[in-house]
Coordinates of C-alpha atoms in Angstrom, one line a residue:
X1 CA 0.0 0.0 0.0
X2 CA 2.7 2.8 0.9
X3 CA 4.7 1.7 -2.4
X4 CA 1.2 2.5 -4.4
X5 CA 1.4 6.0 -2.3
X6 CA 5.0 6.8 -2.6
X7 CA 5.3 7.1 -6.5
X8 CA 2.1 8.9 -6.5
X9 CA 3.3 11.4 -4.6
X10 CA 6.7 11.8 -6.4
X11 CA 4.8 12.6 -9.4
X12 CA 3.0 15.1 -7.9
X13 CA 6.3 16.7 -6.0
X14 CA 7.9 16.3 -9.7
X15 CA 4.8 18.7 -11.4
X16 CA 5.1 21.2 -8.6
X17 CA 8.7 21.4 -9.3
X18 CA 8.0 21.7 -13.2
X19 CA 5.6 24.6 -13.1
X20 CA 8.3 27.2 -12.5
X21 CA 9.7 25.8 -15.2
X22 CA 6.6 25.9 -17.6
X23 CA 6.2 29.4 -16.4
X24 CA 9.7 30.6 -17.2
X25 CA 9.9 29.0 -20.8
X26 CA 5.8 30.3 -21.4
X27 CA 7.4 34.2 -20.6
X28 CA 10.3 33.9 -22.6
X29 CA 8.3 32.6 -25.4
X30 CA 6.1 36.0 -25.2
X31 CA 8.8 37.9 -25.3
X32 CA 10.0 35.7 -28.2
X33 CA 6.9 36.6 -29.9
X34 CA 7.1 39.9 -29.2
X35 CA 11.0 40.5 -30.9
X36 CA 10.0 38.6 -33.6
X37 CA 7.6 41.2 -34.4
X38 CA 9.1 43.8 -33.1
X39 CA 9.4 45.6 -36.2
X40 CA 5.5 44.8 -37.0
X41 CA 5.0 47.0 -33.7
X42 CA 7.4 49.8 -34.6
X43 CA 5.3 50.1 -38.1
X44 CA 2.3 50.7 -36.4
X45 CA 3.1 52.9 -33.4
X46 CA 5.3 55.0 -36.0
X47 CA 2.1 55.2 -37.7
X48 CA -0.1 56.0 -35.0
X49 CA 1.9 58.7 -34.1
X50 CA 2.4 60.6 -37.0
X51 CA -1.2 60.3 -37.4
X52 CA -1.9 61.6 -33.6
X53 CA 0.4 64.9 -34.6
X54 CA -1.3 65.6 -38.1
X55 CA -4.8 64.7 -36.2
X56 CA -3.7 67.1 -33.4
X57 CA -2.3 69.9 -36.0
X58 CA -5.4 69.6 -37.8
X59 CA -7.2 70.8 -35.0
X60 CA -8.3 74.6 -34.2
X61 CA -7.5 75.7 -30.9
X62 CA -10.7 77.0 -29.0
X63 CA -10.8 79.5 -26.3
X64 CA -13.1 79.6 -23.1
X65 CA -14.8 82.5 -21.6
X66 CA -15.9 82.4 -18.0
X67 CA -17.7 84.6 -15.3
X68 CA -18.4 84.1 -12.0
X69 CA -21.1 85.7 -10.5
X70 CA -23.3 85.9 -7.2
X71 CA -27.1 85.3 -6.7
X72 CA -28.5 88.5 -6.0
X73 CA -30.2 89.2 -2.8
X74 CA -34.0 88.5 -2.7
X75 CA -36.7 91.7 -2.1
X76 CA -37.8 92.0 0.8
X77 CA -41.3 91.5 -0.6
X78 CA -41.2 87.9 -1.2
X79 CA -40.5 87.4 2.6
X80 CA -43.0 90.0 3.6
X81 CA -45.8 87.9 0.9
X82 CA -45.0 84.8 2.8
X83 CA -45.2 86.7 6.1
X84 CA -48.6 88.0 5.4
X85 CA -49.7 84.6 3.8
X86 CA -48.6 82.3 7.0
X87 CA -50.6 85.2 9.4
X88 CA -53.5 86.1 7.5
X89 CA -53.9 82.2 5.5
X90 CA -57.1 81.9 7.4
X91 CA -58.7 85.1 6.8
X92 CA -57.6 85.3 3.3
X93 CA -59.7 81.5 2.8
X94 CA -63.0 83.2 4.7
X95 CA -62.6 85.4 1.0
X96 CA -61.5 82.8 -1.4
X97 CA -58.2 83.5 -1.9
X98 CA -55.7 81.1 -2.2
X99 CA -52.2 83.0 -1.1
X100 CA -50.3 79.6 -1.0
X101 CA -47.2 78.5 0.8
X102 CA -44.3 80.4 1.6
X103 CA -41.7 77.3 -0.1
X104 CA -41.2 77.1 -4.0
X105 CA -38.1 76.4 -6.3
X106 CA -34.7 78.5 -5.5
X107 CA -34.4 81.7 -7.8
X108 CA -30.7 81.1 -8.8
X109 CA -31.4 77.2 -9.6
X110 CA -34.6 78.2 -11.4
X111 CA -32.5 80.7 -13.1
X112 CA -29.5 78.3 -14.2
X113 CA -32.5 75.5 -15.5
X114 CA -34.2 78.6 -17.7
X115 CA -30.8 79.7 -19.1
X116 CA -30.3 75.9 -20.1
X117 CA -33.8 75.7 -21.6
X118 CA -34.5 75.3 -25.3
X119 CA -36.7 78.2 -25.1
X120 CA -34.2 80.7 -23.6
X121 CA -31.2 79.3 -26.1
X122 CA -33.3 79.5 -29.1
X123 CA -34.3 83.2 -28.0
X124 CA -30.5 84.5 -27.9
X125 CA -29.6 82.7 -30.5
X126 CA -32.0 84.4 -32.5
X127 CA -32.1 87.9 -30.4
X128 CA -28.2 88.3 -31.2
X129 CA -28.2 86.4 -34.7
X130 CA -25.2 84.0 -34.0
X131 CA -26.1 81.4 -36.0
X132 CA -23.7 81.5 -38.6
X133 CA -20.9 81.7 -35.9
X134 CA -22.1 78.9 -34.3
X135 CA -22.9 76.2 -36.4
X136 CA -20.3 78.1 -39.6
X137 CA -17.4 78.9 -38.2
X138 CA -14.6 76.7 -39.4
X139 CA -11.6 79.0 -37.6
X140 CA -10.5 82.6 -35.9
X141 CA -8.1 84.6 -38.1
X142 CA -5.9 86.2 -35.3
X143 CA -4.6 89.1 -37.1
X144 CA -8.4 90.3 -38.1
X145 CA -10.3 89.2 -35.0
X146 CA -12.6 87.7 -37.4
X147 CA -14.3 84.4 -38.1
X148 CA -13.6 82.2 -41.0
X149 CA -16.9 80.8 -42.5
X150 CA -17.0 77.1 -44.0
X151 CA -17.7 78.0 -47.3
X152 CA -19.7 74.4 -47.6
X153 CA -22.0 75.7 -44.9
X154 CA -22.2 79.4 -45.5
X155 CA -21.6 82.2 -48.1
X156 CA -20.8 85.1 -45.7
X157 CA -20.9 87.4 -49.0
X158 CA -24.3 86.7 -49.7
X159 CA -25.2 86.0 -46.0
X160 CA -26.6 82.9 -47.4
X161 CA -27.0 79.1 -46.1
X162 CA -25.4 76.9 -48.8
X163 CA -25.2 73.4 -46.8
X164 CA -26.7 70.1 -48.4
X165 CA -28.9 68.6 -46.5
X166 CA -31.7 66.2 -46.2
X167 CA -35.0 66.5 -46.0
X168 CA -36.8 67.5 -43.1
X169 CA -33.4 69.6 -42.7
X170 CA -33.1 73.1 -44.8
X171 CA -29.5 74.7 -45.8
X172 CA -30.4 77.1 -42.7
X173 CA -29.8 75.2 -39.6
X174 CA -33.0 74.6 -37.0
X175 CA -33.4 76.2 -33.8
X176 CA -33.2 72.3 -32.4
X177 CA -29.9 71.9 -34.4
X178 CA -28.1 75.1 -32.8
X179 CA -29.9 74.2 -29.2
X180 CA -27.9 71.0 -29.6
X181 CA -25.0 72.5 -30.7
X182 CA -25.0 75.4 -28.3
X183 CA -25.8 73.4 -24.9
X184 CA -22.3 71.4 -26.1
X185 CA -19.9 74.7 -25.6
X186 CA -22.0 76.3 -22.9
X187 CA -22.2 75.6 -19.0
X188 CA -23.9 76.9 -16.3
X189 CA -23.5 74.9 -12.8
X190 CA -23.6 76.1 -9.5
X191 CA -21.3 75.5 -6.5
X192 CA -22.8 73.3 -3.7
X193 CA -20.4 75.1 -1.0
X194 CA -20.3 78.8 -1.8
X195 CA -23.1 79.0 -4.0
X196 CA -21.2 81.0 -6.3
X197 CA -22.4 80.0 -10.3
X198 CA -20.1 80.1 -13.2
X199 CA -20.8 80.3 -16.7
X200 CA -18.7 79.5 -19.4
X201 CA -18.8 79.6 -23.5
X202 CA -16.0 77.8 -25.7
X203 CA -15.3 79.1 -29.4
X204 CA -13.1 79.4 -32.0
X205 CA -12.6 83.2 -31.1
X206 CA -11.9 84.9 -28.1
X207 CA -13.7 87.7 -28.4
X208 CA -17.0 85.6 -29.6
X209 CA -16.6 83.8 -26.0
X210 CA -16.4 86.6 -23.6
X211 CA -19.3 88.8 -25.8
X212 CA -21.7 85.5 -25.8
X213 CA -21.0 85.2 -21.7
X214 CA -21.9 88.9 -21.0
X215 CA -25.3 89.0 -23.0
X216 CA -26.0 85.1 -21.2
X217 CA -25.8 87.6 -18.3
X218 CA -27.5 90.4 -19.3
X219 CA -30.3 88.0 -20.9
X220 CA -31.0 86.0 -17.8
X221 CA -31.4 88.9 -15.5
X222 CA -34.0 90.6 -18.0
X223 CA -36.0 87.3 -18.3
X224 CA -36.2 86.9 -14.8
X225 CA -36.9 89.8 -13.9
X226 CA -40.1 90.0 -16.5
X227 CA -40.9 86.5 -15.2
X228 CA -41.4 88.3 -11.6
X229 CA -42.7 91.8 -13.0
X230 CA -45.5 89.9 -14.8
X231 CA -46.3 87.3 -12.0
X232 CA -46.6 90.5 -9.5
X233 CA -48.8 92.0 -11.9
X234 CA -50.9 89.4 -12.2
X235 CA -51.2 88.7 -8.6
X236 CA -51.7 92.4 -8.4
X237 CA -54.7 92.5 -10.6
X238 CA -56.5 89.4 -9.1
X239 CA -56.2 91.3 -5.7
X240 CA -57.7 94.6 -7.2
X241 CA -60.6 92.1 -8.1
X242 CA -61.3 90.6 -4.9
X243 CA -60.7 93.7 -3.0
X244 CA -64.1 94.9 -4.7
X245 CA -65.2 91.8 -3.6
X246 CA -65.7 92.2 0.0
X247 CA -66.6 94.2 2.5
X248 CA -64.5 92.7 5.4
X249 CA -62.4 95.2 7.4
X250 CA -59.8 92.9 8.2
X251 CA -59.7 91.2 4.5
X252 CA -59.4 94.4 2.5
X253 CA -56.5 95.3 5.2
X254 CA -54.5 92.2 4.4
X255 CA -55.5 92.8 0.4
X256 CA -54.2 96.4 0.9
X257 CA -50.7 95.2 2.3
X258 CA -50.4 91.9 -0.1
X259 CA -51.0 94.7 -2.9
X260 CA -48.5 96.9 -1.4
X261 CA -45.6 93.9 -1.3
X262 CA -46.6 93.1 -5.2
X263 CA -45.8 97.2 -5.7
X264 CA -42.7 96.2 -4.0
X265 CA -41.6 93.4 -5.7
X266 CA -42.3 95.3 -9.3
X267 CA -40.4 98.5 -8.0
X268 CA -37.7 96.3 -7.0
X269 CA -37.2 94.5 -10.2
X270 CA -37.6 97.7 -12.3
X271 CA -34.6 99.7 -10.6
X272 CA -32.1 96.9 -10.1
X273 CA -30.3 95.8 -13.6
X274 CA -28.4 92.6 -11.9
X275 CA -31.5 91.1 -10.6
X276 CA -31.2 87.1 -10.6
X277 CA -27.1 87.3 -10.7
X278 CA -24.4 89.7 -9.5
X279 CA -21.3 89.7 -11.4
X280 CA -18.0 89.0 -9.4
X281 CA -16.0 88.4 -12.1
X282 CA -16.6 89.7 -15.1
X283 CA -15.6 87.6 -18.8
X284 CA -12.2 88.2 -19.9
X285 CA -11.3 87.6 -23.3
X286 CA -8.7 84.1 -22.5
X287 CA -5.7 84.8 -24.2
X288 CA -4.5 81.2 -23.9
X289 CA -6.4 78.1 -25.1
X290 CA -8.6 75.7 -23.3
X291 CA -8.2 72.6 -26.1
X292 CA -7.1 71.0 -28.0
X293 CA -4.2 69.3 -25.4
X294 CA -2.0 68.5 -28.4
X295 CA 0.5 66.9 -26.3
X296 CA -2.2 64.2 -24.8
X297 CA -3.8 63.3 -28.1
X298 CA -0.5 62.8 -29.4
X299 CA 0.8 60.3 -26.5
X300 CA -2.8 58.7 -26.2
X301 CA -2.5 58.0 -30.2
X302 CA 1.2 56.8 -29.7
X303 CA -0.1 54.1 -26.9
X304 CA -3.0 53.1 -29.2
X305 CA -1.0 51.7 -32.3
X306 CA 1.8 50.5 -29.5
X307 CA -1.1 48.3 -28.1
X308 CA -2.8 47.5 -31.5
X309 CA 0.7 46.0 -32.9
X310 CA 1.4 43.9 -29.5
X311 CA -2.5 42.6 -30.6
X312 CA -1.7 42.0 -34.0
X313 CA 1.7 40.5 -33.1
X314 CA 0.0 38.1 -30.7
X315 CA -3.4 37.3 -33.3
X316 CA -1.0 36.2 -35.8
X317 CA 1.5 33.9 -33.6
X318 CA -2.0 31.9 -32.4
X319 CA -3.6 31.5 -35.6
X320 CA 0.0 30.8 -37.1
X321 CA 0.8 27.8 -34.3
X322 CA -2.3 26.2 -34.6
X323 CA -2.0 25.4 -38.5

């Protein structure tokens, strides 16, 4: 019986031992393998990196304009509404008013959502007629401080749309076309610790950057202040109404103050110009480039074909040892 044992575990001692071995001769046959084709895998890195450069060169260099600004402080007749709501809420029901509560959605988030809306977007792009340098422009000539047109897409001596394009598209592009294209070069976010918000505008000029920032400024302040001006003139109105509605003392003396804070809240909006957002700082025109990063592209494209030849290398050593 222990004879039987003994040579059985010999054997297995014996493979232990071998494994090492196996190990060592399957690693030097990869990097057999690999010297063999070594100059398979020069080829194609050599190739993927003088593709990388030309890809890189080829690229235009596009500038980003930032500013960072400050939610504005709110009126003091939105608190003095929801003051008046909370202490007269059951007087103002006896009449059929519905004041509501004093919550609702924060002004400089509601602002940020608007400015990314497909409305508001469509609306400058059209208010400030940048559609040819939007979906156009092809490069920035530096010495001008001008655009350069694709001529493909546009004839900027006729001021004339000239792409072809398929039906249900027209040589001019859509408002849902530049939405798409704009909402990919502008930001809006918000921090969650200062509450500070930054918005930002990539282009092929400079100039086209920091001007498209300002009137993004400029633009959501008017909107939201006509958003408020109207909603207190409506609420305004329907209080006018029910004030010759009753006859209550007390009622027409919480009508009388809620129409004073709506007077408030229109007075306020008309005299300030920064109304949703205060400007800290302002957009500069960037004198240095945000993108492309040459340098990455070109090391990320050298890797690439360094990894596709090692692939290649190996593919054809299988399919070659098992013929």
């Amino acid at each position: 019986m222990n004879k039987e044992i003994q040579p059985q575990y010999q054997d297995a001692q014996f493979s232990t031992m071998q494994r090492p071995a196996d190990d060592e001769i399957d690693l030097r046959e990869l990097f057999s393998v690999i010297w063999q084709g070594k100059w398979l895998i020069l080829a194609i890195t050599a190739g993927f990196a003088i593709g990388s450069v030309l890809f890189a060169l080829s690229q235009p260099n596009i500038y980003k304009s930032e500013a960072l600004l400050a939610p504005a402080e709110s009126e003091s007749g939105g608190g003095g509404l929801a003051a008046l709501a909370g202490q007269f809420g059951g007087l103002a029901s006896m009449a059929g008013i519905n004041l509501g509560s004093g919550g609702g959605v924060d002004k400089t988030q509601l602002a940020i959502e608007v400015m990314k809306s497909r409305q508001f977007i469509s609306e400058f792009i059209q208010k400030h007629q940048i559609l040819p340098e939007l979906m156009a422009a092809e490069k920035w000539d530096m010495a001008t401080n001008t655009v350069v047109y694709n001529p493909e897409l546009f004839d900027a001596a006729t001021n004339t749309w000239v792409r072809e394009v398929k039906a249900p598209f027209k040589p001019e592009p859509s408002m849902q076309e530049a939405y798409k294209a704009f909402s990919k070069i502008f930001s809006a976010n918000s921090a969650k610790d200062t509450g500070m918000v930054t918005i930002s505008v990539e282009h092929l000029s400079p100039s086209i950057a920091q001007q498209w920032v300002n009137w993004l400024v400029q633009d959501i302040n008017e909107v939201m202040k006509k958003r408020d001006v109207m909603e207190a003139e409506r609420g305004q109105a329907f209080l006018e109404q029910q004030l010759r509605q009753t006859n209550i003392a007390d009622m027409r003396s919480v009508l009388y103050q809620l129409m004073e804070q709506a007077q408030k809240t229109i007075m306020f909006a008309n005299v300030r110009e920064e109304y949703v957002f205060n400007t800290i700082d302002p957009a500069l025109v960037p004198e240095e480039k945000s993108k492309p990063k040459r340098s990455l592209i070109c090391i990320l494209g050298t890797l690439f074909g360094f990894v596709i030849g090692l692939v290649i290398v190996f593919v054809r050593y299988i399919f070659n040892s098992k013929r």
